[in-house]
Amino acid sequence: MIQESRILNKDYEAAVPEKMKWYLHDRVGMFIHWGLYSLLGHGEWAMSRERISKEEYRQYFDNFNPQDYDPKKWAAMAKNAGIKYAIMTSKHHEGFCLFDSQYTDFKSTNTAFGRDAIREFLDAFREAGIKVGIYYSIIDWHHPDYPEYGDMYAPMRDNEEYREREKEKNFDRYLEYMHAQVKELCTNYGKIDILWFDYAYDNMRGEKWQATKLVRMVKHYQPHIILNNRLEVSGNGFGSIVTANPNEYSGDFVTPEQVIPPDGIRNVWNEPVPWEACVTTNNHWGYCNKDYNFKSPELIIRKLVECTSKGGNMLINVGPDKDGIIPEKSAAIFNELGAWLRTNGESIYGCGYAGIEKPEYGRITKSCSGNVYYYHIFEPVIGPVVLSGLPKDKIETIELLINGRKLTLASSWVVNNYKNMGFVTLGDNEEYTYTLPDTRDTVIKVVLRN
Ligand code: GLC
C-alpha cells in the first residue's frame, strides 16, 4: 500500500536531513572532467572505445604538462555563472590521479606538470565561496589488479592475449588500493562537501566494492558529506534509495544522466527523493576536439528551471582541454546562465516542486520556505497569462522579476469565464505583448497571502 504521498515542499523539507539542506537549496553545480583523456581529445572513454593498452596510453602521461592550469579562472567563471557547488574528477576510469596519492606513480605530481591539481581546485573554489565535491571513479583501467579480459568495459576486454593474465589479478588488492585512495581524499584535503563515485555496472556493484566499509570510512572522516548513488548503480537505475530499505551505501541522491526525469524521482511511498541530473554542454564529459554539438544557453537555462520545478538539481559539465582551457562555447553557456540567474536566481535557489501542473507556456517553481511562486514563461501566449493553480483571491502581489515591475490581475472581459483564476498582462498599459521581455525565460513572481 503506497502511503499517501507527501509531495508539497513544506512536508518534503521536513523530511530532508540537515546535511542535505544546502544542496537542495543551491540547485545548480558545475562538473569538471579533466585528465589524460583531455590530451587525446576524444572524450573520457577513448581508452576503452579505441582499445588503447596501458602501454600505448602512457604517452599521454609522458606529455601531461598543462602549465596554464589555473583553477582560479575556472572558479571565477563558475562564480559569475551563479554556480553554487563544483565537482572535479580526481581519478576517472583511466586510473590517472589528479592528486598526490602515495599509492600510485600514475599521478599528476609525477608528470612534468608536477602539481596536485585537486588541491589547487579545492583551494580556488573554496576561496570563491563555492562548495566543493570530488568525483572518484571506482572503475580503474590502469591498476594491475582491476579486471581486463572479459570485463564489460576494460580496454583489453576482448584481447585474447590478456586472458591468461586474469589469473594473476587479485581484486581484493585493488579494493585495498581504492579504499586507501578514497581515505586520502577524505583526510588530506579538508572539508569535502560531496563525494561523487562512478560507477556500478554488471556484477560490479554494492558489496563487490566493499561499499558498506567504504561508506563508513568516508562518513567517519567527513561526517556531513553528501554521497551519490553510484556504488549501487550508474545513471541506469535509481538504487536502493527509492526502496523501503535503502542500503547503507545507497547514497543521498539519485544521478539521472543526460536526461531529466519526466516526473522527478520518488520512493516507494511516492515521496520526493533528492536527485541531480548531470548534463554535458556538448555531448562529451571529457574534452572532445571534434564535438561541436553544444547546447544553447537558453536550453540549459530552461532545463535548470525544469529540474528545479521537479525538485531536482542540475550538474552542468565542462571538459577543459589539454592545457586546462574550458571550451569557449561551454564558457559562453555559463556566462549567459549567470546573467539570467543574476536577475532570476530567486526562482531557482531555495525553490522546488510547486505541486501545480505545469502550464502550457512554461514551468512553475515554488520557494521552499514560503508562499511564493514563480511562473516561468518560455513562450508567448494569446491574451493574458494564466497564473494556474493559485486561488485568485489569495494573490497578494505580482511582479516581473526582470525589472521589478508590479503587475495587476487582468480584469479584461476576455477572462471573465474563469472566475477563480488569476491572469496578468505582460505588456505595458495592459497591452498584450508577443515578444517576451526575456525570450529565454520571463519570470513572474507571485506572493500569496498567508
Ligand atoms: C558516465 C560516464 C563517465 C562520466 C559519468 C558522468 O558514468 O561513464 O565517463 O564521468 O557518466 O556522469
XYZ file of C-alpha atoms and ligand atoms in Angstrom:
462
model
C 0.000 0.000 0.000
C 1.608 3.276 -1.075
C 1.445 5.791 1.736
C -0.420 8.993 0.811
C 2.302 10.960 -0.922
C 3.603 13.996 0.933
C 4.555 15.902 -2.192
C 4.361 19.520 -1.050
C 7.648 21.166 -0.247
C 6.648 22.008 3.319
C 6.256 18.273 4.120
C 9.215 17.313 1.981
C 11.512 19.898 3.517
C 10.760 18.453 6.935
C 11.866 15.041 5.694
C 15.227 16.214 4.377
C 18.268 15.511 6.615
C 20.064 18.672 7.786
C 23.198 17.907 5.737
C 21.155 17.991 2.505
C 19.513 21.373 3.045
C 22.274 23.484 1.430
C 22.408 21.065 -1.507
C 18.668 21.182 -2.197
C 18.701 24.950 -1.729
C 21.597 25.604 -4.130
C 20.219 23.535 -7.059
C 22.999 24.159 -9.610
C 26.532 22.779 -9.803
C 29.425 22.554 -12.228
C 31.002 19.232 -13.207
C 34.616 19.246 -14.399
C 36.025 16.295 -16.354
C 39.766 16.641 -16.840
C 42.506 14.017 -17.211
C 44.916 12.367 -19.629
C 41.956 11.805 -21.964
C 41.905 15.616 -22.380
C 45.196 15.338 -24.306
C 43.849 12.594 -26.595
C 40.757 14.774 -27.180
C 38.247 12.014 -27.984
C 36.329 12.084 -24.699
C 36.972 10.269 -21.420
C 36.032 6.819 -22.777
C 38.592 6.846 -25.612
C 40.893 4.325 -23.919
C 38.023 1.812 -23.761
C 36.359 2.566 -27.083
C 39.615 2.676 -29.047
C 41.049 -0.368 -27.222
C 44.161 1.532 -26.140
C 46.542 -0.534 -23.984
C 48.132 0.901 -20.839
C 51.470 0.856 -22.602
C 50.164 2.874 -25.543
C 48.211 5.212 -23.224
C 51.442 6.052 -21.349
C 52.282 8.668 -23.997
C 49.565 10.923 -22.546
C 51.091 10.616 -19.067
C 54.505 11.457 -20.529
C 53.072 14.554 -22.235
C 50.806 15.822 -19.427
C 52.085 19.316 -18.710
C 49.224 21.902 -18.599
C 51.292 24.750 -17.194
C 48.336 27.134 -17.908
C 46.161 25.176 -15.472
C 44.513 27.875 -13.361
C 41.507 26.714 -11.339
C 41.111 30.275 -10.049
C 39.932 31.172 -13.556
C 37.512 28.239 -13.529
C 36.254 29.341 -10.106
C 35.757 32.922 -11.314
C 33.734 31.645 -14.284
C 31.665 29.440 -12.000
C 31.045 32.280 -9.543
C 29.976 34.592 -12.345
C 27.644 31.852 -13.597
C 25.814 31.576 -10.270
C 27.219 28.090 -9.694
C 26.919 27.043 -6.029
C 28.947 23.826 -5.990
C 31.599 22.268 -8.207
C 32.730 18.647 -8.611
C 36.014 17.731 -10.301
C 37.366 14.362 -11.397
C 40.201 13.234 -9.114
C 40.562 9.924 -10.992
C 38.469 8.827 -13.958
C 38.165 5.302 -15.390
C 41.644 5.681 -16.984
C 43.133 5.436 -13.486
C 45.242 8.608 -13.679
C 45.184 10.527 -10.386
C 44.999 14.320 -10.422
C 46.003 14.270 -6.749
C 49.207 13.314 -4.934
C 48.322 9.783 -3.902
C 51.011 7.816 -2.089
C 49.627 4.574 -3.539
C 50.497 5.103 -7.176
C 53.047 6.686 -9.506
C 50.297 7.243 -12.092
C 49.531 10.714 -10.821
C 49.775 14.354 -11.831
C 52.589 15.100 -9.335
C 54.788 12.584 -11.169
C 54.328 14.208 -14.571
C 56.148 17.254 -15.980
C 53.129 19.222 -14.669
C 54.228 18.207 -11.181
C 51.246 19.640 -9.300
C 48.332 18.368 -7.210
C 45.506 19.613 -9.431
C 42.797 18.583 -6.971
C 44.319 20.536 -4.095
C 44.520 23.639 -6.299
C 40.920 23.104 -7.470
C 39.641 22.794 -3.890
C 41.561 25.864 -2.721
C 40.412 28.024 -5.640
C 36.705 27.136 -5.414
C 36.555 27.364 -1.631
C 38.148 30.808 -1.903
C 35.400 31.747 -4.358
C 32.781 30.650 -1.799
C 31.689 27.641 -3.853
C 31.091 24.282 -2.186
C 33.414 21.545 -3.400
C 32.969 17.955 -4.479
C 35.272 15.254 -5.722
C 34.430 12.744 -8.435
C 36.238 9.411 -7.947
C 35.971 6.537 -10.412
C 35.787 3.128 -8.713
C 36.467 1.721 -12.185
C 40.198 1.667 -12.973
C 41.639 0.645 -16.316
C 45.233 1.186 -15.131
C 45.518 -0.718 -11.849
C 47.122 -4.164 -12.398
C 44.520 -5.932 -10.235
C 41.458 -4.452 -11.963
C 39.721 -6.901 -14.359
C 40.610 -6.602 -18.030
C 39.860 -9.601 -20.272
C 36.140 -10.347 -20.135
C 35.271 -7.172 -18.253
C 32.344 -5.239 -19.735
C 34.329 -2.065 -20.461
C 38.091 -2.535 -19.897
C 40.155 -1.559 -22.952
C 41.607 -5.097 -23.339
C 38.285 -6.826 -22.621
C 38.329 -8.816 -25.842
C 42.080 -9.183 -26.387
C 42.936 -12.896 -26.152
C 46.497 -12.071 -25.077
C 45.039 -10.791 -21.795
C 43.015 -13.890 -20.952
C 45.754 -15.625 -19.005
C 46.722 -12.529 -17.044
C 43.358 -12.540 -15.280
C 44.570 -15.431 -13.103
C 47.338 -13.231 -11.654
C 44.916 -10.493 -10.587
C 43.772 -10.021 -7.007
C 40.646 -7.827 -6.852
C 40.906 -7.512 -3.064
C 44.271 -5.841 -3.605
C 42.556 -3.375 -5.941
C 39.863 -2.721 -3.316
C 42.568 -2.053 -0.730
C 44.079 0.495 -3.152
C 40.736 2.086 -3.983
C 39.661 2.392 -0.333
C 43.081 3.797 0.611
C 42.826 6.476 -2.081
C 39.320 7.457 -1.010
C 40.679 7.745 2.525
C 43.462 10.039 1.229
C 40.831 12.265 -0.395
C 38.797 12.299 2.842
C 41.726 13.024 5.157
C 44.287 15.114 3.251
C 42.156 17.788 1.581
C 39.998 19.432 4.223
C 36.198 19.514 4.246
C 34.708 17.839 1.195
C 31.027 18.618 0.621
C 30.183 15.958 -1.971
C 31.805 12.659 -2.979
C 30.649 11.594 -6.450
C 31.505 7.902 -7.032
C 31.292 6.478 -10.594
C 30.011 3.770 -11.224
C 28.433 0.352 -10.636
C 27.868 -1.990 -13.597
C 27.268 -5.656 -14.404
C 28.057 -7.584 -11.182
C 30.388 -4.794 -10.054
C 28.155 -3.114 -7.531
C 27.440 -2.760 -3.830
C 29.487 -5.112 -1.668
C 31.632 -6.080 -4.656
C 33.263 -2.719 -3.893
C 33.024 -3.419 -0.102
C 30.661 -0.447 -0.211
C 29.470 -0.566 3.409
C 33.054 -0.498 4.712
C 33.927 2.279 2.229
C 30.965 4.496 3.142
C 31.507 4.005 6.895
C 35.126 5.107 6.461
C 34.118 8.159 4.392
C 31.479 9.234 6.901
C 33.919 8.736 9.785
C 36.300 11.317 8.319
C 33.689 13.511 6.601
C 30.507 13.111 8.706
C 28.496 15.809 6.859
C 29.443 14.624 3.362
C 26.812 14.058 0.671
C 27.220 10.897 -1.428
C 25.682 9.924 -4.767
C 24.098 6.546 -5.511
C 26.727 5.142 -7.859
C 28.228 2.489 -5.602
C 24.987 0.673 -6.477
C 24.031 1.901 -9.960
C 25.022 4.328 -12.686
C 22.687 6.732 -14.457
C 20.905 3.477 -15.224
C 18.817 2.565 -12.166
C 17.878 4.553 -9.070
C 19.348 2.225 -6.419
C 18.021 1.249 -3.006
C 17.480 4.915 -2.049
C 13.987 4.684 -3.585
C 13.114 1.422 -1.821
C 11.626 0.791 1.629
C 15.045 -0.342 2.892
C 17.900 1.733 1.468
C 21.357 0.177 1.801
C 23.906 1.951 3.972
C 25.677 2.842 0.726
C 22.545 3.924 -1.188
C 23.865 7.475 -1.238
C 21.886 10.662 -0.656
C 20.764 11.472 -4.193
C 19.930 9.766 -7.480
C 22.039 10.618 -10.551
C 19.989 10.648 -13.774
C 22.456 11.259 -16.588
C 21.768 13.194 -19.820
C 18.055 13.056 -19.076
C 15.626 14.965 -16.863
C 13.271 12.579 -15.061
C 9.796 13.109 -16.602
C 8.126 13.184 -13.191
C 11.012 13.838 -10.823
C 12.066 10.855 -8.697
C 10.066 9.424 -5.840
C 10.433 6.494 -3.459
C 8.027 3.583 -2.930
C 5.902 5.850 -0.770
C 5.704 8.353 -3.636
C 7.761 10.855 -1.668
C 10.303 13.052 -3.498
C 13.882 11.759 -3.342
C 16.829 14.100 -3.917
C 18.197 13.823 -7.442
C 20.659 15.613 -9.665
C 20.565 15.487 -13.456
C 24.127 15.636 -14.797
C 24.372 17.023 -18.310
C 27.143 17.821 -20.767
C 27.406 21.162 -22.573
C 28.185 19.334 -25.831
C 27.961 15.519 -25.994
C 31.104 14.533 -24.121
C 32.142 14.734 -20.466
C 35.856 14.836 -21.232
C 37.301 17.198 -23.842
C 36.472 16.130 -27.403
C 38.063 18.118 -30.202
C 35.503 17.022 -32.803
C 32.343 17.588 -30.771
C 30.966 20.995 -31.767
C 27.431 19.996 -30.849
C 26.989 22.451 -27.990
C 23.670 23.127 -26.296
C 22.311 26.698 -26.327
C 22.405 28.812 -23.163
C 18.609 29.024 -23.422
C 18.305 25.241 -23.335
C 20.493 24.964 -20.241
C 18.558 27.768 -18.502
C 15.212 26.135 -19.262
C 16.467 22.710 -18.172
C 17.692 24.123 -14.873
C 14.194 25.565 -14.406
C 12.709 22.168 -15.266
C 14.946 20.351 -12.777
C 14.067 22.842 -10.037
C 10.348 22.629 -10.863
C 10.582 18.861 -10.309
C 12.519 19.136 -7.040
C 15.893 18.252 -8.578
C 19.371 19.709 -9.038
C 21.331 20.121 -12.229
C 25.081 19.473 -12.611
C 26.397 21.123 -15.767
C 29.651 19.784 -17.194
C 32.748 21.326 -18.717
C 35.603 19.340 -20.259
C 38.744 21.514 -20.237
C 41.322 20.777 -22.956
C 44.910 19.511 -22.521
C 46.001 22.955 -21.300
C 43.162 23.320 -18.807
C 41.223 25.734 -21.014
C 37.424 25.479 -20.865
C 35.961 25.354 -24.410
C 34.640 28.758 -25.483
C 31.111 27.514 -26.184
C 30.910 25.918 -22.720
C 32.128 29.131 -21.124
C 29.547 31.118 -23.111
C 26.764 28.928 -21.712
C 27.956 29.550 -18.163
C 28.297 33.263 -18.819
C 24.726 33.585 -20.050
C 23.406 31.327 -17.277
C 24.976 33.720 -14.796
C 23.368 36.750 -16.405
C 19.938 35.073 -16.224
C 20.475 33.928 -12.627
C 21.553 37.390 -11.511
C 18.051 38.589 -12.412
C 16.025 35.444 -11.746
C 18.069 33.384 -9.273
C 15.468 33.683 -6.508
C 13.196 31.488 -8.673
C 15.820 28.701 -8.539
C 17.835 28.917 -5.319
C 15.744 27.710 -2.374
C 12.960 26.664 -4.722
C 11.493 23.358 -5.764
C 8.332 21.479 -6.707
C 5.209 23.679 -6.587
C 2.604 20.905 -6.529
C 0.878 22.533 -9.516
C 0.612 21.050 -13.017
C 2.985 22.784 -15.427
C 1.329 25.497 -17.523
C 1.355 25.188 -21.308
C 3.712 28.153 -21.657
C 6.483 27.054 -19.314
C 7.161 25.876 -15.769
C 6.377 26.775 -12.138
C 8.799 26.750 -9.225
C 7.958 27.465 -5.605
C 10.003 28.837 -2.749
C 10.598 26.014 -0.262
C 10.235 28.478 2.582
C 7.042 30.359 1.861
C 4.009 31.122 -0.270
C 5.977 32.480 -3.185
C 5.507 31.010 -6.654
C 7.470 31.699 -9.840
C 5.811 31.382 -13.226
C 8.437 30.767 -15.917
C 7.218 31.843 -19.352
C 9.129 30.195 -22.189
C 6.718 31.100 -24.980
C 4.287 33.948 -25.609
C 0.557 33.358 -25.079
C -2.563 34.766 -26.673
C -4.029 37.387 -24.331
C -3.328 37.450 -20.588
C -1.040 34.885 -18.935
C -2.853 32.484 -16.607
C -1.374 32.012 -13.120
C -2.709 28.500 -12.970
C -3.113 26.554 -9.760
C -3.358 29.529 -7.422
C -6.599 30.808 -5.828
C -7.057 34.235 -7.397
C -8.376 35.768 -4.174
C -5.236 34.731 -2.289
C -2.838 36.548 -4.618
C -1.212 39.428 -2.764
C 1.468 40.747 -5.181
C 2.613 40.001 -8.720
C 5.998 41.143 -10.052
C 8.003 40.819 -13.239
C 11.422 39.681 -11.975
C 13.324 41.112 -14.941
C 12.580 44.714 -13.946
C 10.665 44.549 -10.666
C 7.554 45.981 -12.306
C 4.434 45.307 -10.260
C 1.675 43.657 -12.286
C -2.036 43.649 -11.525
C -4.554 40.900 -12.116
C -6.158 41.215 -15.556
C -9.748 42.428 -15.349
C -10.465 42.219 -19.071
C -13.748 40.643 -20.138
C -11.799 38.008 -22.092
C -11.033 36.174 -18.838
C -14.404 36.608 -17.161
C -15.277 32.978 -17.774
C -12.544 31.868 -15.378
C -13.745 33.283 -12.077
C -11.182 31.876 -9.668
C -8.172 32.011 -11.970
C -5.712 34.878 -11.916
C -4.386 36.298 -15.192
C -1.812 39.007 -15.877
C -0.967 41.063 -18.916
C 2.751 41.390 -19.559
C 2.821 44.338 -21.921
C 2.842 47.971 -20.928
C -0.516 49.686 -20.357
C -2.411 46.375 -20.363
C -1.214 45.847 -23.951
C -0.607 42.194 -24.857
C 2.968 41.518 -25.869
C 4.115 38.674 -28.120
C 7.802 39.301 -27.589
C 8.688 38.214 -24.097
C 10.898 40.586 -22.075
C 13.337 37.651 -21.811
C 12.813 35.145 -24.616
C 14.861 32.531 -22.735
C 12.530 32.606 -19.730
C 10.497 35.523 -18.387
C 9.701 35.022 -14.721
C 6.672 36.307 -12.835
C 6.828 36.239 -9.035
C 3.511 35.709 -7.242
C 3.183 36.110 -3.484
C 0.135 34.642 -1.768
C -1.462 35.952 1.408
C -0.731 33.641 4.345
C 29.161 8.044 -17.062
C 30.426 8.018 -17.878
C 31.523 8.773 -17.211
C 31.097 10.120 -16.716
C 29.821 9.994 -15.911
C 29.281 11.369 -15.540
O 29.354 7.257 -15.930
O 30.861 6.700 -17.997
O 32.555 8.929 -18.155
O 32.119 10.598 -15.874
O 28.832 9.354 -16.677
O 28.007 11.210 -15.026
